[in-house]
Amino acid sequence: MCGIVGYIGKQRDIKVGLAALKRLEYRGYDSAGLAVFDSAKNQVLCVKTIGRIEALENEIANSGLQLNGSPALFHTRWATHGGVTQANAHPHHDCKGNIWLVHNGIIENYKELKEMLEGEGHKFLSETDTEVAAHLIEKFFNGNLEEAVRKAIKLIKGAYALAVISRDDPQKLIAARLSSPLIVGISEHDGYIVASDSAAVALYAKQIVQLEDNEIAVMNSHDFYILKEKQPEDLEMTAQDIQKGNYPHYMLKEIMEQPEALENSLKGRLIVNEGLAKLGGLQNVADQLLKIKRLRIVACGTAFHAAMIGKYMLEEYAGIPTEVDIASEFRYRKPILEENSAFLCVSQSGETADTLAALREAKRRGILTLGIVNAVGSSIVRETDAGIYNHIGPEIGVAATKSFLSQLSVLALLTIYLGRQRNLSVIKGQRIAGDLQVLPNLVGEILQKSDEIKALAEKYSKYNNFIFLGRKYNYPIALEGALKLKEIAYYIHAEGYPGGEMKHGPLALTDENLPFLFIVPSDSVYEKMLSNIEEVKARGGKTIAIATEGDEKIRELVDDVVYIPKTSEMLTPILSAVPLQLFAYHMGVLRGCDVDKPRNLAKSVTVE
Ligand code: AGP
């Protein structure tokens, strides 16, 4: 999964494109490159290198090239086909150095196309699938770039977001998409920028057009058109939304933004005195939702952990049988989808390939499809029948943090909404709504403990294995805490387990080198968790607890405890997740990890 940027306009300075590209570095950072049309020399100049954008900037400085011109292409790569080498870095070009392009996605039939083109005499310089697209466009090029792109993409199978320029048709920037996100940014002043997501265009554009699948945008420095009409929409986020501010990392900024994120997710949606949730995005399917007998929630990673908690909420308080599936499993097994059921995707980016593929399978079966998504106008948003936005602004850190808490709060809203359509009483609705309303403040109280949690991370920073245990609503939090730790503080291995499974295996691991982290709020399974703690202590294991304020008993029992405020059992996950996010963050920083861009990962997995 990569980040692409294309620019055309009166600006001749490549800083515009590089600044936009830096907003996309979370999508992949194995290598980076740019290509600029130099009208004086009538040629396209290119610099590319392995490493991050910083390495590219150094390469540019050392190249001695005057790289100012328009149009221009920029790229940051997450390797799919072909190793991390300079030759495989984007941009790629055709045989004559006329056609240049950058690409995000996978050309699934690139081998056949490459054989065909080599048979026609084309010479390739890289191992990538992307280079095939450049030679394919060359094959059809007769002076009109968009016409050549249009013909070439008809032969491509797979996923692509392409930005293309040509030395021999230099007044154009062409963009085309299929299943990979691509946005056209319209500047108030002087031109156009295309990029993989809104965060990259927000520095330059005030209006955007979301490209749909099979659409081609044709831009020059003063005009653009799309081979299919689209209405521009105002960009919700602004440039400062995507700055780090005074924080050292996006991840810490986004953890600290969680009270505000929760407020934005709940804003205008809680009618506490009536025990109701107002979800305007479901208005057009309200009658259908009244009739559903079963709900299936499908997601990946952290969003899947939110889905698991949503299941517990919806079954206990809305009385709706709810199944949850990891998207990559759902799409390949033979699921039974009942007619009177609904299919809900949970996805921060709205572009996760497996979740999108699962959605398309549900649509193919004629099932009502819903989404809980953060990214405005993303693919899942456009392909579901209805949905609920998180409204938390861009989440740049690769680790999902504020989006997770927001997803849980929206699932609680959905529980009230569907529950009140059924048998959830006004009183119970009022209680859940009232407890939700104060959550932002309670999260804020926990954030005050960041230094305390940093000290805990320092105490345990030498351990390389952790087990997280939780039960019922906090079993998925055990999974989430383990995921956060292993994805941020590499190379720690951490596993999450339901407390009741200890005796079915993990207890064998217990010794003084393996810290156990227990999520043990004062809830209906508290006593059961105490037994787990005793079992671990009896075998010399280190014990850390996330417990409810006022619980002195736990303090006597464990080696370390972090307290969270009291709330209803159903909502404790929204609080218990916060210390675990901070624990992973501080552990990662202590270990010298790049907590915003952990190795081998990407923010949005838009390829299988
Ligand atoms: C979690 O910290 C990871 N970033 C990853 O598991 C993520 O939650 C997953 O890829 C799903 O992404 P989505 O919410 O954008 O679909």
XYZ file of C-alpha atoms and ligand atoms in Angstrom:
624
model
C 0.000 0.000 0.000
C 1.624 3.266 -1.073
C 1.051 6.988 -1.139
C 0.823 8.868 -4.416
C 0.715 12.594 -5.249
C 0.367 14.368 -8.594
C 0.450 18.116 -9.118
C -0.209 20.494 -11.976
C -0.457 24.273 -11.722
C 1.349 27.556 -11.668
C 3.519 26.552 -8.711
C 6.917 25.453 -9.981
C 8.224 24.513 -6.528
C 8.303 20.792 -5.689
C 7.806 21.679 -2.010
C 4.031 21.576 -2.589
C 4.177 17.950 -3.662
C 6.739 16.925 -1.051
C 4.665 18.461 1.753
C 1.645 16.529 0.541
C 3.690 13.345 0.214
C 4.831 13.619 3.836
C 1.178 13.381 4.867
C 1.085 9.997 3.165
C 4.255 8.495 4.590
C 2.185 6.468 7.063
C 0.964 4.448 4.080
C 4.407 3.058 3.358
C 8.001 4.161 3.612
C 10.306 1.622 1.957
C 11.343 4.039 -0.816
C 10.346 7.401 -2.288
C 10.684 9.323 -5.541
C 9.515 12.176 -7.723
C 9.394 13.121 -11.412
C 9.060 16.703 -12.714
C 8.490 17.994 -16.238
C 11.211 20.526 -17.091
C 9.799 22.641 -19.940
C 13.177 24.278 -20.680
C 14.831 20.937 -21.358
C 11.585 19.362 -22.600
C 12.236 16.321 -20.495
C 11.040 14.681 -17.288
C 13.609 14.767 -14.475
C 13.424 11.999 -11.889
C 14.990 11.333 -8.482
C 14.188 8.248 -6.427
C 15.793 6.354 -3.569
C 15.236 3.635 -0.990
C 14.347 4.927 2.454
C 11.971 7.572 3.616
C 11.067 10.955 2.179
C 13.889 12.467 4.188
C 16.307 10.273 2.199
C 14.680 11.512 -1.006
C 15.162 15.126 0.034
C 18.841 14.420 0.646
C 19.092 12.727 -2.741
C 17.491 15.750 -4.402
C 19.926 18.082 -2.676
C 22.886 15.948 -3.800
C 21.595 15.535 -7.355
C 22.357 19.151 -8.291
C 19.199 19.069 -10.430
C 16.918 22.099 -10.729
C 13.729 20.223 -9.936
C 11.126 22.913 -10.356
C 8.352 22.421 -12.823
C 4.852 21.253 -13.505
C 3.304 18.722 -13.801
C 5.023 16.589 -11.186
C 4.607 13.186 -9.527
C 5.559 12.049 -6.011
C 5.490 8.610 -4.387
C 6.227 6.800 -1.129
C 6.278 3.004 -1.399
C 5.271 -0.046 0.630
C 6.744 -2.903 -1.385
C 4.307 -5.443 -2.809
C 5.892 -6.683 -6.077
C 9.692 -6.461 -6.183
C 12.131 -5.807 -3.363
C 13.054 -2.533 -1.763
C 15.521 -1.258 -4.371
C 16.157 2.035 -6.145
C 15.105 0.501 -9.465
C 11.775 -0.622 -7.986
C 11.077 2.767 -6.416
C 8.427 4.878 -8.152
C 7.961 6.833 -10.457
C 8.265 4.418 -13.365
C 8.450 5.245 -17.081
C 8.161 3.790 -20.570
C 10.935 2.900 -23.026
C 11.348 6.444 -24.339
C 11.147 8.413 -21.091
C 7.905 9.944 -22.315
C 5.260 8.361 -20.063
C 5.849 8.637 -16.283
C 3.566 7.424 -13.505
C 3.111 6.583 -9.822
C 0.771 3.860 -8.575
C -0.936 2.557 -5.439
C -2.526 -0.881 -5.676
C -1.765 -4.232 -7.285
C -1.902 -5.108 -11.002
C -2.918 -8.738 -10.633
C -2.367 -9.611 -14.331
C 0.956 -7.826 -14.660
C 2.857 -10.980 -15.638
C 0.681 -11.620 -18.707
C 0.790 -7.952 -19.693
C 4.571 -7.858 -19.249
C 5.022 -10.913 -21.464
C 2.806 -9.330 -24.141
C 4.736 -6.038 -23.998
C 8.154 -7.703 -23.995
C 7.000 -9.615 -27.041
C 6.363 -6.221 -28.658
C 9.889 -5.084 -27.829
C 9.383 -3.186 -24.588
C 12.372 -3.232 -22.229
C 11.756 -3.270 -18.449
C 14.046 -1.862 -15.780
C 12.281 -3.041 -12.606
C 10.558 -6.074 -11.044
C 7.414 -4.110 -10.253
C 3.860 -4.569 -11.520
C 3.607 -0.781 -11.806
C 6.140 -0.413 -14.626
C 3.849 -2.507 -16.803
C 1.266 0.291 -16.716
C 3.787 2.805 -18.085
C 4.617 0.584 -21.067
C 0.940 -0.223 -21.614
C 0.136 3.489 -21.896
C 3.121 3.862 -24.232
C 1.639 1.164 -26.415
C -1.522 3.243 -26.933
C 0.034 6.723 -26.861
C -0.435 8.769 -30.043
C -0.118 12.266 -28.603
C -3.249 12.250 -26.421
C -2.374 11.113 -22.895
C -5.865 10.588 -21.444
C -6.886 8.538 -24.472
C -3.839 6.270 -24.015
C -4.554 5.907 -20.272
C -8.188 5.104 -20.970
C -7.239 2.290 -23.351
C -4.494 0.933 -21.103
C -6.552 0.639 -17.923
C -9.155 -1.412 -19.728
C -6.554 -4.205 -19.833
C -5.514 -3.935 -16.185
C -7.002 -6.308 -13.561
C -6.603 -5.637 -9.846
C -6.479 -2.326 -8.004
C -4.917 0.939 -9.001
C -4.726 4.603 -8.196
C -2.581 6.109 -10.940
C -1.165 9.578 -11.578
C 0.367 9.961 -15.060
C 2.289 12.671 -16.958
C 3.899 12.764 -20.408
C 6.823 14.676 -21.899
C 5.058 14.708 -25.276
C 1.680 15.874 -23.892
C 3.084 17.932 -21.035
C 0.201 20.251 -20.164
C -1.796 17.461 -18.532
C -1.963 15.440 -15.327
C -4.088 12.322 -15.599
C -5.459 10.382 -12.598
C -7.357 7.114 -12.675
C -8.659 4.775 -9.957
C -10.011 1.311 -9.410
C -10.469 0.083 -5.808
C -7.613 2.236 -4.471
C -8.450 5.646 -3.047
C -7.693 8.762 -5.094
C -8.789 12.329 -4.480
C -8.570 15.439 -6.662
C -7.779 18.597 -4.689
C -8.878 21.904 -6.209
C -6.798 24.915 -5.206
C -8.414 28.327 -4.890
C -5.520 29.830 -6.803
C -3.644 27.910 -9.315
C -4.047 24.277 -10.079
C -4.785 20.761 -8.999
C -3.329 18.102 -6.780
C -4.247 14.408 -6.680
C -3.397 12.204 -3.706
C -4.240 8.969 -1.922
C -6.190 10.665 0.854
C -7.642 13.972 1.962
C -4.912 14.661 4.538
C -2.406 15.097 1.705
C -4.473 17.585 -0.269
C -5.654 19.600 2.768
C -2.468 21.672 2.731
C -3.229 22.889 -0.772
C -6.861 22.456 -1.671
C -10.098 23.740 -0.212
C -12.399 21.548 -2.266
C -12.050 17.952 -3.296
C -13.529 15.512 -5.728
C -13.512 11.846 -4.752
C -12.684 9.784 -7.812
C -14.957 6.782 -8.226
C -13.898 3.436 -9.652
C -13.301 3.495 -13.439
C -13.129 7.278 -13.530
C -10.311 9.318 -15.081
C -9.545 12.893 -14.049
C -7.929 15.037 -16.758
C -6.279 18.180 -15.376
C -4.285 21.089 -16.722
C -3.098 24.108 -14.791
C -6.394 25.991 -15.082
C -9.110 23.394 -15.611
C -10.090 19.801 -15.068
C -12.754 17.373 -16.087
C -13.666 13.847 -15.206
C -14.827 11.354 -17.736
C -17.842 11.008 -15.440
C -19.418 14.102 -13.777
C -18.733 14.614 -10.036
C -19.793 17.400 -7.671
C -16.936 18.830 -5.480
C -17.507 18.494 -1.719
C -16.076 20.759 0.985
C -13.113 19.231 2.738
C -13.992 18.740 6.441
C -10.429 18.741 7.714
C -8.054 21.698 7.648
C -4.268 21.831 7.495
C -3.873 22.171 11.279
C -5.951 19.008 11.788
C -3.054 17.025 10.406
C -0.187 18.801 12.206
C 1.420 17.158 15.251
C 1.093 20.371 17.279
C 3.274 20.244 20.406
C 3.281 16.452 20.515
C 6.365 14.388 19.639
C 4.222 11.832 17.828
C 0.849 11.650 16.113
C 0.038 8.599 18.245
C 0.356 10.593 21.497
C -1.571 13.516 19.986
C -4.387 11.184 18.966
C -4.448 9.438 22.364
C -4.664 12.833 24.079
C -7.396 13.964 21.635
C -9.712 11.149 22.736
C -11.976 13.214 25.034
C -12.600 15.600 22.123
C -12.933 12.695 19.686
C -15.586 11.072 21.874
C -17.430 14.392 22.179
C -17.446 14.744 18.392
C -18.655 11.184 17.887
C -21.499 11.719 20.395
C -22.321 15.327 19.424
C -26.012 15.749 18.566
C -26.665 12.025 18.841
C -27.591 11.549 22.535
C -31.089 12.431 23.792
C -30.372 11.540 27.397
C -33.702 12.513 28.980
C -35.559 10.261 26.517
C -32.960 7.500 26.544
C -32.591 7.734 22.778
C -29.812 7.906 20.184
C -30.320 10.045 17.074
C -28.442 8.603 14.087
C -29.271 10.641 10.991
C -27.151 8.398 8.775
C -29.562 5.519 9.415
C -32.681 7.543 8.638
C -33.153 6.064 5.176
C -33.044 2.472 6.467
C -34.812 2.887 9.833
C -37.785 0.749 8.785
C -35.542 -2.024 7.494
C -33.542 -2.003 10.754
C -36.770 -2.435 12.715
C -37.288 -5.786 11.003
C -33.805 -7.319 11.153
C -33.461 -10.452 13.252
C -29.674 -10.758 13.124
C -26.659 -8.493 12.697
C -23.207 -9.403 11.382
C -20.258 -7.135 12.044
C -17.124 -7.504 9.900
C -13.799 -5.697 10.383
C -10.016 -6.089 10.687
C -7.461 -5.476 13.425
C -8.449 -2.971 16.069
C -11.781 -2.376 14.368
C -12.485 -6.093 14.806
C -11.849 -5.790 18.537
C -14.417 -2.990 18.599
C -16.809 -5.264 16.711
C -16.384 -7.952 19.368
C -17.400 -5.500 22.091
C -20.283 -4.308 19.928
C -21.556 -7.883 19.864
C -21.704 -8.018 23.671
C -23.464 -4.639 23.823
C -26.028 -5.420 21.126
C -26.919 -8.868 22.442
C -27.204 -7.775 26.073
C -29.052 -4.471 25.574
C -30.640 -4.559 22.106
C -31.480 -8.265 22.153
C -30.184 -8.748 18.606
C -28.239 -11.954 17.833
C -24.918 -10.602 16.579
C -22.081 -12.391 14.850
C -18.638 -10.923 14.304
C -16.136 -11.944 11.635
C -12.602 -11.040 10.727
C -13.069 -9.737 7.193
C -10.298 -11.800 5.603
C -11.930 -14.955 6.999
C -15.481 -13.964 6.127
C -14.696 -13.310 2.471
C -13.299 -16.801 1.847
C -15.485 -19.060 3.957
C -19.067 -19.895 2.923
C -21.069 -17.765 5.388
C -24.816 -18.186 5.753
C -26.445 -14.751 5.336
C -30.104 -14.626 6.328
C -32.494 -12.384 4.406
C -33.757 -10.454 7.453
C -30.253 -9.591 8.622
C -27.949 -6.583 8.318
C -24.226 -6.433 7.589
C -22.115 -3.800 9.405
C -18.528 -2.845 8.457
C -16.362 -1.056 11.003
C -13.384 0.707 9.454
C -11.444 3.886 10.281
C -10.062 4.323 6.773
C -13.030 2.953 4.882
C -10.520 1.465 2.429
C -9.341 -1.801 4.057
C -9.297 -4.287 1.206
C -10.592 -7.316 3.116
C -13.404 -5.357 4.748
C -14.375 -3.856 1.380
C -14.354 -7.284 -0.250
C -16.549 -8.710 2.527
C -18.952 -5.796 2.057
C -19.159 -6.436 -1.672
C -19.975 -10.112 -0.980
C -22.809 -9.068 1.356
C -24.125 -6.629 -1.261
C -23.974 -9.355 -3.885
C -26.228 -11.449 -1.617
C -28.697 -8.547 -1.325
C -28.132 -7.919 2.395
C -28.687 -4.467 3.968
C -25.205 -2.979 4.454
C -24.116 -0.392 7.025
C -20.814 1.241 7.897
C -19.161 2.846 10.906
C -16.394 4.797 9.145
C -14.178 7.797 9.856
C -12.825 8.765 6.414
C -15.369 10.950 4.637
C -16.279 9.744 1.159
C -14.169 6.587 1.392
C -15.003 3.464 -0.574
C -16.909 1.709 2.228
C -18.958 4.877 2.787
C -19.861 5.036 -0.892
C -20.713 1.354 -1.162
C -22.862 0.821 1.950
C -26.605 1.526 2.081
C -26.276 3.707 5.194
C -23.872 4.448 7.990
C -22.505 6.486 10.865
C -19.435 8.697 10.614
C -17.017 8.827 13.556
C -16.334 12.572 12.983
C -12.943 12.422 14.736
C -10.770 14.022 12.044
C -7.770 12.309 10.430
C -6.003 9.565 12.380
C -2.422 9.640 11.120
C -0.605 7.314 13.539
C -0.532 3.754 12.202
C -1.840 2.485 15.544
C -5.584 2.940 15.868
C -6.317 4.813 19.105
C -8.973 7.561 19.005
C -10.768 5.696 16.225
C -11.103 2.660 18.520
C -12.713 4.616 21.368
C -14.938 6.376 18.837
C -16.002 3.057 17.288
C -16.983 1.779 20.758
C -18.996 4.917 21.502
C -20.788 4.672 18.147
C -21.548 0.986 18.765
C -23.039 2.024 22.128
C -25.179 4.610 20.287
C -26.261 1.916 17.825
C -27.155 -0.330 20.782
C -29.437 2.346 22.204
C -30.906 3.045 18.740
C -31.704 -0.590 17.912
C -32.550 -1.462 21.522
C -35.183 1.280 21.779
C -36.672 0.046 18.499
C -37.118 -3.234 20.412
C -37.437 -3.888 24.143
C -34.806 -1.665 25.722
C -36.656 0.350 28.365
C -36.539 4.139 28.557
C -34.838 3.878 31.936
C -32.069 1.631 30.636
C -31.688 3.813 27.559
C -31.392 6.871 29.786
C -28.759 5.158 31.943
C -26.571 4.134 29.015
C -26.969 7.575 27.419
C -26.143 9.291 30.689
C -23.054 7.121 31.238
C -21.922 7.789 27.650
C -22.306 11.519 28.047
C -19.717 11.755 30.863
C -17.185 9.401 29.280
C -15.059 12.158 27.644
C -14.342 13.627 31.085
C -13.536 10.208 32.542
C -11.106 9.522 29.688
C -9.542 12.907 30.397
C -8.942 11.840 34.009
C -7.074 8.739 32.854
C -4.923 10.777 30.463
C -3.646 12.700 33.486
C -1.912 9.444 34.506
C 0.369 9.367 31.462
C 3.507 9.895 33.570
C 2.421 7.167 36.010
C 1.967 4.802 33.079
C 5.300 5.872 31.614
C 6.940 4.851 34.922
C 5.196 1.483 34.646
C 6.546 1.051 31.118
C 10.050 1.904 32.367
C 9.710 -0.744 35.094
C 8.738 -3.406 32.550
C 10.721 -2.165 29.544
C 13.168 -5.073 29.661
C 10.520 -7.774 29.304
C 9.974 -9.185 25.815
C 6.772 -11.138 26.368
C 3.441 -10.131 27.911
C 0.063 -11.831 28.351
C -3.075 -9.700 28.595
C -6.134 -11.216 30.240
C -9.715 -9.984 30.338
C -13.227 -11.399 30.474
C -16.557 -10.540 28.846
C -16.509 -6.870 27.709
C -12.776 -6.707 28.481
C -11.641 -9.848 26.699
C -11.430 -7.866 23.403
C -9.554 -5.200 25.351
C -6.976 -7.840 26.275
C -6.617 -8.533 22.544
C -6.418 -4.820 21.765
C -3.849 -4.126 24.493
C -1.682 -6.950 23.173
C -2.036 -5.705 19.595
C -1.061 -2.149 20.560
C 2.027 -3.380 22.416
C 3.285 -5.709 19.698
C 2.615 -3.287 16.829
C 4.221 -0.291 18.525
C 6.914 -1.571 20.871
C 8.595 -4.008 18.568
C 9.968 -6.574 19.185
C 7.786 -7.408 22.184
C 5.506 -10.422 21.739
C 2.171 -9.951 23.463
C -0.913 -12.117 23.465
C -4.467 -11.415 24.605
C -6.527 -14.193 26.168
C -9.932 -14.630 27.759
C -9.311 -15.150 31.473
C -11.236 -18.406 31.431
C -8.732 -19.886 28.965
C -5.736 -19.626 31.302
C -5.938 -23.238 32.427
C -6.321 -24.385 28.825
C -2.722 -23.552 28.038
C -1.253 -20.135 28.815
C -0.713 -20.980 32.508
C 2.143 -23.217 31.364
C 4.026 -20.094 30.301
C 3.895 -18.543 33.754
C 7.192 -17.659 35.391
C 8.982 -14.548 36.675
C 9.961 -13.554 33.130
C 6.397 -13.200 31.900
C 4.343 -10.227 33.130
C 0.551 -10.737 33.062
C -1.626 -7.673 32.563
C -5.160 -8.121 33.930
C -8.079 -5.940 32.924
C -10.113 -6.359 36.102
C -12.681 -3.582 36.638
C -15.297 -4.007 39.372
C -17.804 -5.777 37.131
C -19.770 -9.030 36.948
C -16.677 -11.171 36.351
C -14.397 -9.441 38.891
C -14.139 -12.434 41.238
C -13.302 -14.722 38.315
C -10.443 -12.428 37.360
C -9.151 -12.425 40.937
C -8.809 -16.218 40.645
C -6.728 -15.747 37.509
C -4.471 -13.334 39.348
C -4.003 -15.773 42.240
C -3.101 -18.587 39.796
C -0.402 -16.452 38.199
C 0.969 -15.164 41.495
C 1.174 -18.716 42.862
C 3.549 -19.504 39.985
C 5.737 -16.461 40.391
C 4.323 -14.427 37.488
C 4.486 -10.617 37.556
C 1.011 -9.089 37.825
C -0.224 -5.711 36.585
C -3.895 -4.719 36.916
C -6.199 -2.149 35.330
C -8.802 -1.777 38.067
C -11.640 0.491 39.213
C -10.865 3.445 41.468
C -11.551 2.592 45.104
C -10.684 -1.093 44.741
C -8.101 -1.459 47.539
C -8.294 -5.265 47.494
C -6.555 -5.463 44.134
C -3.728 -3.240 45.315
C -2.820 -5.841 47.949
C -2.846 -8.582 45.338
C -0.842 -7.382 42.342
C 2.605 -5.923 41.754
C 1.283 -2.801 39.985
C -2.158 -1.279 39.415
C -3.509 1.555 37.266
C -6.938 2.783 38.274
C -9.725 3.892 35.959
C -12.946 5.688 36.971
C -16.162 3.773 37.600
C -18.682 3.419 34.762
C -21.283 0.857 33.611
C -19.885 -2.568 32.707
C -20.812 -2.141 29.039
C -18.725 1.032 28.784
C -15.647 -0.022 30.785
C -13.769 -1.000 27.593
C -13.783 2.667 26.526
C -11.877 3.450 29.739
C -9.736 0.320 30.146
C -8.276 0.705 26.639
C -6.689 4.077 27.455
C -3.989 2.954 29.942
C -3.058 0.163 27.519
C -2.646 2.634 24.646
C -0.379 4.788 26.816
C 1.543 1.726 28.051
C 2.258 0.648 24.469
C 3.162 4.209 23.433
C 5.633 4.759 26.270
C 7.104 1.280 25.861
C 7.633 1.971 22.162
C 9.334 5.302 22.802
C 11.540 3.762 25.519
C 12.596 1.086 23.042
C 13.438 3.683 20.395
C 10.692 2.539 18.008
C 9.087 4.777 15.389
C 5.684 4.704 17.075
C 3.947 6.562 14.216
C 5.309 4.307 11.483
C 6.041 0.847 12.910
C 8.077 -1.408 10.642
C 6.252 -3.592 8.076
C 2.876 -1.966 8.838
C 0.750 0.624 7.091
C -2.176 2.723 8.273
C -4.655 1.438 5.804
C -4.244 -2.040 4.329
C -5.739 -1.456 0.883
C -4.262 -4.643 -0.545
C -4.931 -8.241 0.594
C -4.468 -1.211 14.580
O -3.697 -0.386 15.433
C -3.920 -1.266 13.180
N -3.637 0.013 12.651
C -4.789 -2.110 12.254
O -5.093 -3.328 12.901
C -6.137 -1.468 11.839
O -6.998 -1.377 12.943
C -6.773 -2.359 10.769
O -5.903 -2.392 9.650
C -8.170 -1.889 10.306
O -8.053 -0.629 9.681
P -9.433 0.171 9.322
O -10.102 0.468 10.619
O -8.977 1.385 8.599
O -10.264 -0.741 8.458
